[in-house]
Coordinates of N, CA, C and O in Angstrom, one line a residue:
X1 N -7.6 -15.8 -13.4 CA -8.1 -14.5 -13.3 C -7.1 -13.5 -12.9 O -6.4 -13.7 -11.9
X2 N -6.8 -12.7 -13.5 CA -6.1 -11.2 -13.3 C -6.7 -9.8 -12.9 O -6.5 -8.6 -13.3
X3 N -7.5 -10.5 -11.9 CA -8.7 -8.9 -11.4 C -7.4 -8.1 -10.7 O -6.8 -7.0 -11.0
X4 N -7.3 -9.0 -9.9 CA -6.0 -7.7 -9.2 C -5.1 -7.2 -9.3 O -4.3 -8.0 -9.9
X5 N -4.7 -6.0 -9.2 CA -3.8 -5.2 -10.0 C -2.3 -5.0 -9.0 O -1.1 -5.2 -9.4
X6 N -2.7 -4.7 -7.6 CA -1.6 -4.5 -6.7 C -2.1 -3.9 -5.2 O -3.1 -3.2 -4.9
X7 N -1.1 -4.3 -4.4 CA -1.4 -4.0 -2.9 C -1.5 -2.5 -3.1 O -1.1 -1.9 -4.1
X8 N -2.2 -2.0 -1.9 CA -2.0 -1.1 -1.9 C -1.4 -0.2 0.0 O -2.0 -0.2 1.0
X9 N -0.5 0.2 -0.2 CA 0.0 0.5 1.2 C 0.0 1.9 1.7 O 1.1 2.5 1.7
X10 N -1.0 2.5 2.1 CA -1.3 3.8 3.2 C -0.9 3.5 4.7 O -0.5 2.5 5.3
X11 N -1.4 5.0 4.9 CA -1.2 4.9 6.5 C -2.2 4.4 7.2 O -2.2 4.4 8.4
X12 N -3.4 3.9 6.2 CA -4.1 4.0 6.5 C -4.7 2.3 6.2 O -5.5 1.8 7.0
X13 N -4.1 1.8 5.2 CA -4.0 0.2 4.9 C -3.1 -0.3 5.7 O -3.2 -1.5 6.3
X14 N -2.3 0.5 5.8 CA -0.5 -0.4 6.9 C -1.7 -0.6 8.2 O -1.8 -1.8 8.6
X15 N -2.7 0.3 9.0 CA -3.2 0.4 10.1 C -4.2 -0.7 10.4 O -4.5 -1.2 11.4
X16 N -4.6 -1.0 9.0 CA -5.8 -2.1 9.0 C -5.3 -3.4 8.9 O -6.1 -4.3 9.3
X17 N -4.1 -3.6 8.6 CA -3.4 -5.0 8.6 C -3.2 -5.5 10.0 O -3.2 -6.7 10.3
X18 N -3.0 -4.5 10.9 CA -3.2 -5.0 12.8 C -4.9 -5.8 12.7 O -5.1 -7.0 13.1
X19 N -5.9 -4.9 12.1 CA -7.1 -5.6 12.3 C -7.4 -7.0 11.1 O -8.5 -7.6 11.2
X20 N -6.3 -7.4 10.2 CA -6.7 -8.3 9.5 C -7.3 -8.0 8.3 O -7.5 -8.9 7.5
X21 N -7.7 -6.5 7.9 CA -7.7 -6.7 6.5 C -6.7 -5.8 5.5 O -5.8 -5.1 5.9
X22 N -6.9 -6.0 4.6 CA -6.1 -6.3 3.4 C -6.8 -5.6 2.5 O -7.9 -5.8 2.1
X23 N -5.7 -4.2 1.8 CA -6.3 -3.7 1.0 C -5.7 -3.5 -0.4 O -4.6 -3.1 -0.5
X24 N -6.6 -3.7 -1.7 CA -5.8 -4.0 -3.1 C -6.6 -3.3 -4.1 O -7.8 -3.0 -3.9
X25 N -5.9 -3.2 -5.0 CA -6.9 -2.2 -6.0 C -6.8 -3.2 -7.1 O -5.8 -3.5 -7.7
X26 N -8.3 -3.6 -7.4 CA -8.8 -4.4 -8.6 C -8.8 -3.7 -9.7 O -8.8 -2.5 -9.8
X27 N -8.9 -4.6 -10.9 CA -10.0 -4.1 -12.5 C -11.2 -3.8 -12.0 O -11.9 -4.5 -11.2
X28 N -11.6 -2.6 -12.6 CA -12.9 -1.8 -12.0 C -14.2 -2.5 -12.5 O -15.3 -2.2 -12.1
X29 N -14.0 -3.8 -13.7 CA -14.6 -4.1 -14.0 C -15.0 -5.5 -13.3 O -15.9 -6.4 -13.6
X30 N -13.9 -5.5 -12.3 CA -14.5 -7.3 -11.4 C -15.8 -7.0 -10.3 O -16.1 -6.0 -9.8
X31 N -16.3 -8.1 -10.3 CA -17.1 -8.2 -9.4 C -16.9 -8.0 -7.8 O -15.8 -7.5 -7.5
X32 N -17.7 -8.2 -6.8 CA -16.8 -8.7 -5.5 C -17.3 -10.1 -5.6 O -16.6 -10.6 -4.7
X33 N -17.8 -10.7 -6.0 CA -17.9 -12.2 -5.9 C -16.6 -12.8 -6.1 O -15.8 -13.4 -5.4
X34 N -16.6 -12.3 -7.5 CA -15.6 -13.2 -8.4 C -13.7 -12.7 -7.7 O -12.8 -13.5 -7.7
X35 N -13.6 -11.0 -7.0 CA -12.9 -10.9 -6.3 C -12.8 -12.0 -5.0 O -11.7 -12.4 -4.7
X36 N -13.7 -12.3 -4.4 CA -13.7 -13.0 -3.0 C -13.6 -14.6 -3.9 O -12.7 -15.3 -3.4
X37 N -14.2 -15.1 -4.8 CA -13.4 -16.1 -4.9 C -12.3 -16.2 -5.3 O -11.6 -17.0 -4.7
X38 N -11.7 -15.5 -6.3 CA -10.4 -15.3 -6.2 C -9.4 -15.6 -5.1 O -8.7 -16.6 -5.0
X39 N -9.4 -14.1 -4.0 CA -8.4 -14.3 -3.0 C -8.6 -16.0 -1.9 O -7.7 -16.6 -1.3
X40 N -9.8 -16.3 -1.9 CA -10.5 -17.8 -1.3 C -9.0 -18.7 -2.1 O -7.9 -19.0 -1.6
X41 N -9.6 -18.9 -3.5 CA -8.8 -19.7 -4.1 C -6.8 -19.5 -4.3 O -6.0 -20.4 -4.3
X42 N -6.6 -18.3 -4.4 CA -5.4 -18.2 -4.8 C -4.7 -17.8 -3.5 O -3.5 -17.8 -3.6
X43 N -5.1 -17.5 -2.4 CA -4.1 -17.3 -1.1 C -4.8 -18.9 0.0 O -4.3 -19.3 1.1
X44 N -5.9 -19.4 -0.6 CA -6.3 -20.5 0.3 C -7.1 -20.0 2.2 O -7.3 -20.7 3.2
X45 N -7.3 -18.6 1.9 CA -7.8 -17.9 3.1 C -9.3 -18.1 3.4 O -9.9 -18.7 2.5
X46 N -10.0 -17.6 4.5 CA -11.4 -17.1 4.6 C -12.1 -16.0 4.6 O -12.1 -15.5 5.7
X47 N -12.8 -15.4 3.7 CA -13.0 -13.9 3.7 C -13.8 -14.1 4.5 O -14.0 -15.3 4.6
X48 N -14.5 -13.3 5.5 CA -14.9 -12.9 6.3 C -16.5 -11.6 5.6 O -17.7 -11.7 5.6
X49 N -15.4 -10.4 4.9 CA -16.2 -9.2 4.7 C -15.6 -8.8 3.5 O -14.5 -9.2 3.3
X50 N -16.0 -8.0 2.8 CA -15.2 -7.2 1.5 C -16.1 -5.8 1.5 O -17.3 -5.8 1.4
X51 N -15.2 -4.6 1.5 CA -15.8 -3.5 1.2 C -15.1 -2.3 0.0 O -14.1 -1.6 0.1
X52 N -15.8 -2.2 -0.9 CA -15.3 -2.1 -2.4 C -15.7 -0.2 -2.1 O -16.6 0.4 -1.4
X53 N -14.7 0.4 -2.8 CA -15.0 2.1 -3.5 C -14.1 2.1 -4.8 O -13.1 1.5 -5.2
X54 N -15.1 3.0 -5.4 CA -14.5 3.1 -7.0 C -13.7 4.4 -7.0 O -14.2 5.3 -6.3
X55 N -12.9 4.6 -7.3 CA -11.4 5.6 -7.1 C -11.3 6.0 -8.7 O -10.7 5.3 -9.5
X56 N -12.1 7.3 -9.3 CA -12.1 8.0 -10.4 C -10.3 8.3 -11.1 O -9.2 8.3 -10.5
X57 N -10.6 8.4 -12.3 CA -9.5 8.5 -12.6 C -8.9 9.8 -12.7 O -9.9 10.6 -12.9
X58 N -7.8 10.5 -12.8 CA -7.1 12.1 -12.3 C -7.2 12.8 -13.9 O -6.9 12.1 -14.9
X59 N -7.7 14.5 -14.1 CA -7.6 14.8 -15.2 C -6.3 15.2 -15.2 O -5.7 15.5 -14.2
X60 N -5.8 15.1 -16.4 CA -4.3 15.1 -17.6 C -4.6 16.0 -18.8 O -5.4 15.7 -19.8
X61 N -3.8 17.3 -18.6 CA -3.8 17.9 -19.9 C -2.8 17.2 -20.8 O -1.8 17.1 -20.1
X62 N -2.5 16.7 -21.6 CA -1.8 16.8 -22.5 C -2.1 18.0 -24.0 O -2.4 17.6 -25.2
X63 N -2.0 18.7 -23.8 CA -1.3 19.7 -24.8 C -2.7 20.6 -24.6 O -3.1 21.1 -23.5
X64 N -3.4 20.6 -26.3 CA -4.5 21.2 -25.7 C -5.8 20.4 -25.5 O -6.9 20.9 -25.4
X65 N -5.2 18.9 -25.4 CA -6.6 18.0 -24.9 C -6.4 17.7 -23.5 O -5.3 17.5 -23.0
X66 N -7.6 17.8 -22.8 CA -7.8 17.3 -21.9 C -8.5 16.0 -21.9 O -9.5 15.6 -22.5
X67 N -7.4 15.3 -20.7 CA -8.1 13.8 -21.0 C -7.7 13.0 -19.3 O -6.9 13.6 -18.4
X68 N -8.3 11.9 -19.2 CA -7.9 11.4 -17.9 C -7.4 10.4 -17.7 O -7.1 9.6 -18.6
X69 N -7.1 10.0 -16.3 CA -5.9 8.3 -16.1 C -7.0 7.4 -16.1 O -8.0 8.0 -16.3
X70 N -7.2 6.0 -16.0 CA -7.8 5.2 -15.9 C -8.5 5.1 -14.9 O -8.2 6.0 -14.2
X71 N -9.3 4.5 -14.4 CA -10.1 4.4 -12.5 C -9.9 3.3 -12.5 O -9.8 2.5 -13.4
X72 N -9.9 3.0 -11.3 CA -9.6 1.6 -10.4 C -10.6 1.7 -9.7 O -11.4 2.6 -9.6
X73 N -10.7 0.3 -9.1 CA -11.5 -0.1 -7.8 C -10.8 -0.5 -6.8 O -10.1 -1.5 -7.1
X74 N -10.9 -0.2 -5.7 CA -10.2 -0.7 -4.5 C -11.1 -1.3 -3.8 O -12.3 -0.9 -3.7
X75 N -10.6 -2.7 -3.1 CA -11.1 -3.7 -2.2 C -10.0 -3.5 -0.9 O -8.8 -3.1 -0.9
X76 N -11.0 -3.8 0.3 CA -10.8 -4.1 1.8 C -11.3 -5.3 2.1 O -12.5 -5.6 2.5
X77 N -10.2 -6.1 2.0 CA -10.7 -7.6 2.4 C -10.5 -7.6 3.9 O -9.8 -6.7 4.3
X78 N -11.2 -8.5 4.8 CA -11.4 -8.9 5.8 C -11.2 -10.7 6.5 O -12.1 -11.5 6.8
X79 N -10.2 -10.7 6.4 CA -10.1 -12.4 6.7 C -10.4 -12.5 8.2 O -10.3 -11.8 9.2
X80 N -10.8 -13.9 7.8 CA -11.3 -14.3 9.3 C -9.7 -14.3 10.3 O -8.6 -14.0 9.9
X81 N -10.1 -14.7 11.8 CA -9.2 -14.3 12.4 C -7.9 -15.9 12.2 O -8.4 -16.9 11.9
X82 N -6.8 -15.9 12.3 CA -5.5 -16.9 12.1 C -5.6 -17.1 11.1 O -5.8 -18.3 10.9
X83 N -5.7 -16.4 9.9 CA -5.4 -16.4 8.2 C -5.0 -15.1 8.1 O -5.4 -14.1 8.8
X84 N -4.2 -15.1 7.2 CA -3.4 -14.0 6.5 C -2.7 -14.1 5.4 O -2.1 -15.1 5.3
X85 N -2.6 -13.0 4.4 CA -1.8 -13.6 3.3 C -0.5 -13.2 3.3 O 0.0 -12.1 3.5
X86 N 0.0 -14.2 3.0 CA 1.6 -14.3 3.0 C 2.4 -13.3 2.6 O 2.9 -12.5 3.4
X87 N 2.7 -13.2 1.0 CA 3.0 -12.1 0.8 C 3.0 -10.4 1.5 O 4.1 -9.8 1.5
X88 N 2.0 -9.9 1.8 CA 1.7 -8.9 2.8 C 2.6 -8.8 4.1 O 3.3 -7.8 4.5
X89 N 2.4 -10.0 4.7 CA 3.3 -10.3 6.2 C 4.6 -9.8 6.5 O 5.0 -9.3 7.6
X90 N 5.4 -10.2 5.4 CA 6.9 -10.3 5.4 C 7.4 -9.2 5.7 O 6.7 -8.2 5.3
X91 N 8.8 -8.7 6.8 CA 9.2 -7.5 7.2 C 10.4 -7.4 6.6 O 11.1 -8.4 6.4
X92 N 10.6 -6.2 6.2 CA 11.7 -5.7 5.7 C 12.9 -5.6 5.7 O 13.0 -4.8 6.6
X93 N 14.0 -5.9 5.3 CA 15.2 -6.0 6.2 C 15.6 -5.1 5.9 O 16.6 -4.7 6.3

């Protein structure tokens, strides 16, 4: 499965990773089931909670059409507590 598209890092996601979750912006067309099995299966974690918003896409003139970007969906995963996904963790040098 390829629901997920990429992390996503605010000031406001960097804040929630102290509390353990984890925020990514999916294909707008995944489920949250099939999201929560996913991250289950492919980081080997425990979801806990997931809380999904749909994030419209921005209008774009191009010339004299107006037309728009694509929409995503963003997920806030919630792992239980001493699980974390790896990727995410790592500090910067």
């Amino acid at each position: 499965m390829d629901g997920n598209k990429y992390a996503v890092f605010t000031d406001k996601s960097i804040r929630l990773l102290g509390k353990n979750q984890y925020t990514s912006n999916v294909e707008s067309r995944s489920t949250r089931t099939e999201i929560k099995h996913w991250v289950k299966l492919f980081f080997s974690v425990k979801v806990i909670a997931m809380n999904s918003h749909r994030l419209s896409g921005k209008s774009r003139r191009m010339g004299p059409i107006m037309g728009h970007t694509m929409h995503c969906k963003r997920m806030i995963i919630m792992l239980q507590p001493g699980y974390s996904i790896p990727p995410l963790r790592k500090k910067r040098t």
